[in-house]
Coordinates of C-alpha atoms and ligand atoms in Angstrom, one line a residue:
M10 CA -31.9 37.0 -28.0
P11 CA -32.1 33.9 -26.3
S12 CA -29.3 31.5 -27.2
P13 CA -30.0 28.4 -29.1
K14 CA -29.2 26.0 -26.1
A15 CA -31.7 27.8 -24.0
K16 CA -34.3 27.1 -26.6
N17 CA -34.2 23.2 -25.6
P18 CA -33.1 23.0 -22.1
G19 CA -32.4 19.8 -20.2
R20 CA -30.3 18.1 -23.1
S21 CA -26.7 18.0 -23.7
G22 CA -24.1 16.0 -25.3
G23 CA -24.4 14.3 -28.9
S24 CA -23.4 16.3 -32.0
P25 CA -25.3 19.4 -32.6
V26 CA -27.2 19.6 -35.6
L27 CA -28.8 22.9 -36.8
G28 CA -32.5 22.6 -37.6
S29 CA -34.4 25.3 -38.9
S30 CA -38.1 26.5 -38.0
N31 CA -39.8 29.4 -38.9
G32 CA -36.3 30.9 -40.0
R33 CA -34.7 30.1 -36.4
Y34 CA -32.0 27.6 -36.1
E35 CA -32.0 25.2 -33.1
F36 CA -29.7 22.3 -31.9
M37 CA -30.6 19.0 -32.1
S38 CA -28.8 15.9 -30.8
L39 CA -28.4 12.9 -33.4
T40 CA -27.5 10.6 -30.7
K41 CA -29.9 11.5 -27.8
P42 CA -33.6 10.9 -28.0
L43 CA -35.8 14.1 -27.7
N44 CA -37.6 14.1 -24.6
R45 CA -41.1 14.8 -24.1
S46 CA -40.8 18.5 -23.7
S47 CA -39.4 18.8 -26.9
P48 CA -41.0 21.5 -28.8
P49 CA -43.5 20.2 -31.4
H50 CA -42.0 21.8 -34.5
L51 CA -38.9 19.8 -33.6
L52 CA -40.8 16.7 -33.4
Q53 CA -42.2 17.5 -36.7
R54 CA -39.1 18.3 -38.3
Q55 CA -38.0 14.6 -37.9
G56 CA -40.5 13.2 -39.8
S57 CA -39.9 15.7 -42.5
D58 CA -36.3 15.6 -42.8
P59 CA -35.2 13.4 -45.8
T60 CA -32.3 11.8 -44.4
T61 CA -34.3 10.9 -41.2
A62 CA -37.2 9.8 -43.5
R63 CA -34.6 7.6 -45.4
L64 CA -33.1 6.0 -42.3
R65 CA -36.7 5.2 -41.1
A66 CA -37.7 3.5 -44.3
S67 CA -34.5 1.3 -43.6
E68 CA -35.9 0.1 -40.3
S69 CA -36.9 -3.3 -39.9
P70 CA -41.0 -3.8 -40.1
T71 CA -41.0 -5.1 -36.1
R72 CA -39.3 -2.1 -35.0
R73 CA -41.4 0.0 -37.1
R74 CA -44.4 -1.8 -35.7
G75 CA -42.9 -1.7 -32.1
S76 CA -42.5 2.2 -32.1
G77 CA -46.3 2.5 -31.9
S78 CA -46.7 5.6 -34.1
S79 CA -45.0 7.3 -36.9
T80 CA -43.8 9.8 -34.5
G81 CA -41.9 7.5 -32.1
S82 CA -40.5 10.2 -30.5
A83 CA -43.7 11.7 -28.8
S84 CA -44.0 8.3 -27.2
G85 CA -40.4 8.5 -25.7
Q86 CA -38.9 6.1 -28.2
G87 CA -37.7 8.6 -30.5
P88 CA -36.1 7.7 -33.9
P89 CA -33.1 9.9 -33.1
E90 CA -31.9 7.4 -30.7
E91 CA -32.1 4.6 -33.1
D92 CA -30.6 6.9 -35.9
G93 CA -27.8 7.4 -33.7
I94 CA -27.2 3.8 -33.0
R95 CA -27.4 2.9 -36.7
L96 CA -25.4 5.9 -38.4
N97 CA -22.4 5.4 -36.1
P98 CA -21.6 1.9 -36.9
S99 CA -22.2 2.1 -40.4
L100 CA -20.0 5.3 -40.6
I101 CA -17.1 3.0 -38.9
R102 CA -18.0 0.3 -41.3
V103 CA -17.6 2.3 -44.2
A104 CA -14.5 4.0 -42.8
L105 CA -13.1 0.5 -42.1
S106 CA -13.6 -0.9 -45.4
S107 CA -12.3 2.2 -47.2
L108 CA -8.9 1.5 -45.1
L109 CA -8.9 -1.8 -46.1
A110 CA -9.3 -1.1 -49.7
I111 CA -6.3 1.1 -49.5
D112 CA -4.2 -1.3 -47.6
L113 CA -4.9 -4.1 -50.1
W114 CA -4.3 -1.4 -53.0
L115 CA -1.0 0.1 -51.4
S116 CA 0.4 -3.5 -50.3
K117 CA -0.4 -4.8 -54.1
Q118 CA 1.5 -1.5 -55.3
L119 CA 4.6 -2.1 -52.9
G120 CA 4.6 -5.9 -53.2
V121 CA 7.5 -5.7 -56.0
C122 CA 9.6 -8.4 -55.1
A123 CA 6.8 -10.9 -54.5
C124 CA 8.7 -13.2 -57.2
E125 CA 11.5 -13.3 -59.3
D126 CA 9.7 -11.8 -62.3
S127 CA 8.1 -8.9 -60.5
S128 CA 9.4 -5.2 -61.2
W129 CA 11.9 -5.4 -58.5
G130 CA 12.6 -9.0 -58.4
S131 CA 16.2 -8.5 -58.7
V132 CA 16.0 -7.3 -55.0
R133 CA 14.3 -10.2 -53.8
P134 CA 17.4 -11.9 -52.4
L135 CA 18.3 -9.0 -50.1
M136 CA 14.8 -9.0 -49.0
K137 CA 15.1 -12.6 -48.1
L138 CA 18.3 -11.9 -46.1
L139 CA 16.2 -9.3 -44.3
E140 CA 13.3 -11.8 -43.5
I141 CA 16.1 -14.3 -42.3
S142 CA 17.6 -11.8 -40.2
G143 CA 14.1 -11.0 -38.2
H144 CA 12.9 -14.8 -38.3
G145 CA 12.4 -16.7 -34.9
I146 CA 15.0 -19.4 -35.3
P147 CA 18.1 -17.1 -35.5
W148 CA 16.9 -15.1 -32.6
L149 CA 16.4 -17.9 -30.3
A150 CA 19.4 -19.6 -31.2
G151 CA 21.5 -16.7 -31.1
T152 CA 20.3 -15.7 -27.9
A153 CA 20.5 -19.2 -26.2
Y154 CA 23.9 -19.2 -27.3
C155 CA 24.7 -15.9 -25.8
L156 CA 23.1 -17.1 -22.6
Y157 CA 25.3 -20.1 -22.5
K158 CA 28.4 -18.3 -23.2
S159 CA 27.7 -15.3 -20.8
D160 CA 30.2 -15.5 -18.0
S161 CA 28.6 -12.3 -16.1
A162 CA 25.3 -12.7 -14.0
A163 CA 24.3 -9.3 -15.8
G164 CA 24.8 -10.7 -19.1
Q165 CA 23.0 -14.1 -18.4
E166 CA 20.1 -11.9 -16.9
V167 CA 19.5 -9.9 -19.8
M168 CA 19.9 -12.8 -22.4
L169 CA 17.4 -15.2 -20.4
N170 CA 14.8 -12.2 -20.3
L171 CA 15.2 -11.7 -24.0
F172 CA 14.8 -15.4 -24.6
M173 CA 11.7 -15.5 -22.7
G174 CA 10.6 -12.2 -24.8
L175 CA 11.1 -14.0 -27.9
L176 CA 8.8 -16.9 -26.8
L177 CA 6.2 -14.7 -25.4
D178 CA 6.2 -13.1 -28.9
L179 CA 5.9 -16.4 -30.6
I180 CA 2.8 -17.2 -28.1
L181 CA 1.0 -14.0 -28.4
V182 CA 1.4 -14.0 -32.3
G183 CA 0.4 -17.4 -32.5
I184 CA -3.0 -16.4 -30.5
V185 CA -3.9 -13.4 -32.5
K186 CA -3.0 -14.9 -35.9
A187 CA -5.3 -17.7 -34.9
L188 CA -8.3 -15.5 -33.8
V189 CA -8.0 -13.1 -36.7
R190 CA -7.1 -15.6 -39.4
R191 CA -6.3 -13.2 -42.1
R192 CA -5.2 -14.6 -45.4
R193 CA -1.8 -13.5 -46.7
P194 CA -1.9 -11.4 -49.9
A195 CA -2.7 -13.2 -53.3
H196 CA 0.8 -12.4 -54.8
N197 CA 2.6 -13.9 -51.9
R198 CA 4.6 -17.0 -52.9
M199 CA 4.5 -19.2 -49.9
D200 CA 8.2 -20.2 -49.7
M201 CA 9.3 -19.1 -46.2
F202 CA 11.2 -21.5 -43.9
A203 CA 10.4 -23.1 -40.7
T204 CA 6.9 -21.8 -40.1
F205 CA 4.1 -22.9 -37.7
S206 CA 1.0 -23.6 -39.1
V207 CA -0.7 -20.4 -38.2
D208 CA 1.7 -18.6 -40.4
R209 CA -0.3 -19.1 -43.3
Y210 CA -2.4 -16.3 -41.7
S211 CA -0.6 -12.7 -42.1
F212 CA -2.2 -10.5 -39.2
P213 CA 0.0 -9.3 -37.6
S214 CA 3.2 -9.9 -39.2
G215 CA 5.6 -12.0 -36.9
H216 CA 8.8 -10.5 -38.1
A217 CA 7.3 -6.8 -37.4
T218 CA 6.6 -7.6 -33.8
R219 CA 10.1 -9.5 -33.1
A220 CA 11.9 -6.5 -34.9
A221 CA 9.9 -3.9 -33.0
M222 CA 10.6 -5.8 -29.3
C223 CA 14.1 -6.8 -30.2
G224 CA 14.9 -3.3 -31.3
R225 CA 13.5 -1.7 -28.2
F226 CA 15.3 -4.3 -26.3
L227 CA 18.5 -3.9 -27.8
L228 CA 18.5 0.0 -27.3
A229 CA 17.5 -0.4 -23.8
H230 CA 19.9 -3.1 -22.7
L231 CA 23.0 -2.8 -24.9
V232 CA 25.4 0.0 -24.7
L233 CA 25.6 1.3 -28.0
A234 CA 27.4 3.8 -30.3
A235 CA 25.0 6.0 -31.6
P236 CA 25.7 5.0 -35.3
L237 CA 24.7 1.5 -34.0
R238 CA 21.7 2.6 -32.3
V239 CA 20.5 4.2 -35.6
L240 CA 21.5 1.0 -37.6
V241 CA 19.3 -1.0 -35.1
L242 CA 16.2 1.6 -36.0
L243 CA 17.1 1.2 -39.6
W244 CA 17.1 -2.8 -39.4
V245 CA 13.5 -2.8 -37.7
G246 CA 12.0 -0.3 -40.3
L247 CA 13.5 -2.5 -43.4
V248 CA 12.6 -5.7 -41.7
G249 CA 9.0 -4.2 -42.0
L250 CA 9.3 -3.0 -45.4
S251 CA 10.6 -6.2 -46.6
R252 CA 7.5 -7.8 -45.6
V253 CA 5.5 -5.9 -47.7
M254 CA 7.7 -5.8 -50.6
L255 CA 8.2 -9.5 -50.7
G256 CA 4.3 -9.8 -50.7
R257 CA 4.0 -11.6 -47.4
H258 CA 1.9 -9.1 -45.6
N259 CA -0.3 -6.3 -46.2
V260 CA 0.8 -2.6 -44.8
T261 CA -1.6 -2.9 -41.9
D262 CA -0.2 -6.4 -40.8
V263 CA 3.0 -4.8 -40.4
V264 CA 2.0 -1.4 -38.6
F265 CA -0.1 -3.4 -36.2
G266 CA 3.2 -5.7 -35.5
F267 CA 5.2 -2.6 -34.7
W268 CA 2.8 -1.6 -32.1
M269 CA 2.3 -5.0 -31.0
G270 CA 5.8 -5.7 -30.7
Y271 CA 6.3 -2.0 -29.0
C272 CA 3.9 -3.1 -26.4
Q273 CA 5.4 -6.7 -26.0
Y274 CA 8.4 -4.9 -24.9
N275 CA 6.6 -3.0 -22.0
L276 CA 5.2 -6.7 -21.1
V277 CA 8.7 -7.9 -21.1
E278 CA 10.0 -5.0 -18.8
M279 CA 6.9 -5.9 -16.5
L280 CA 7.6 -9.5 -16.2
W281 CA 11.2 -9.0 -15.9
L282 CA 13.0 -12.0 -14.2
S283 CA 15.7 -11.0 -12.1
P284 CA 18.5 -13.0 -10.3
Q285 CA 16.4 -13.3 -7.3
T286 CA 13.1 -14.0 -8.7
L287 CA 15.0 -17.1 -10.4
Q288 CA 16.4 -18.2 -7.5
G289 CA 13.0 -18.1 -5.6
L290 CA 11.5 -20.0 -8.5
L291 CA 14.4 -22.5 -8.6
G292 CA 14.0 -22.7 -4.7
Q293 CA 10.5 -23.5 -4.9
S294 CA 10.5 -26.1 -7.5
A295 CA 13.5 -27.9 -5.8
Ligands
LIG1474 C1 9.5 -21.6 -36.2 C2 10.0 -19.9 -35.5 C3 10.7 -20.3 -34.1 C4 9.4 -19.0 -35.9 C5 8.5 -18.9 -36.9 C6 8.9 -17.5 -37.3 C7 7.8 -16.9 -38.7 C8 8.4 -17.6 -39.9 C9 6.9 -16.2 -38.3 C10 6.2 -15.7 -39.4 O1 6.6 -14.1 -39.6 P1 5.4 -13.3 -40.4 O2 4.1 -13.4 -39.7 O3 6.3 -12.0 -40.5 O4 5.5 -13.8 -41.9

């Protein structure tokens, strides 16, 4: 018995769909056009299939007119290609809007410290403490202080690179926030201290990017005992969770923020300023 592939030579790729004609099943591609050598019964099936018919009905009149005939595939401009192009983006759109709906619903459920009279309002001060612990100002000020106080070249090098990483984080998060412009959740009370104008937007969470980047930085460059390493990881996670519990962010803002911060650390490593690089830079400017 011939294999289903052998029935329709010259085509590959795309998702296989079983089509039946005279009780026999064939493989058809949803994404590739049928070529001229397609068996006539397959071409006929495109017109009779209810899904295809529905999709074709939603075609714009211009495109319908442009195809020249109702069985456009016969002229080489087959609907299967159009269907493939139309179907996939709409599937992606449906998937994205479902994800967005779940995100909004989950974020609202988790925003239990959004104000004092929320269900977990009594935990709000603790969440705000976590917010301060991940804010840019204490991190920049603390790093600058350690850089100033450090009397070893190695310590200065590490602190200088952490400082550069923090600045890079502020710039990159600012750029993404300005491009995406996603509003903060409606239940958020905008009572954060020391913010930039882009901080009225929520995607991504600047606290999450900073926590992820600094967490990786501390684990890689400070010799820490195991319990302290666990504490660093716990702090990163709690900073992220507190953003959603305070109602500052949606879950996806924090998840993306963690990923972005993780990648930013790789960038810091790539752009690492060694004493030699610094000397070179200072020598050039002098
Ligand atoms: C003023 C400085 C130096 C930093 C601003 C830090 C800040 C308030 C970021 C916003 O974080 P979220 O996006 O997580 O709300």
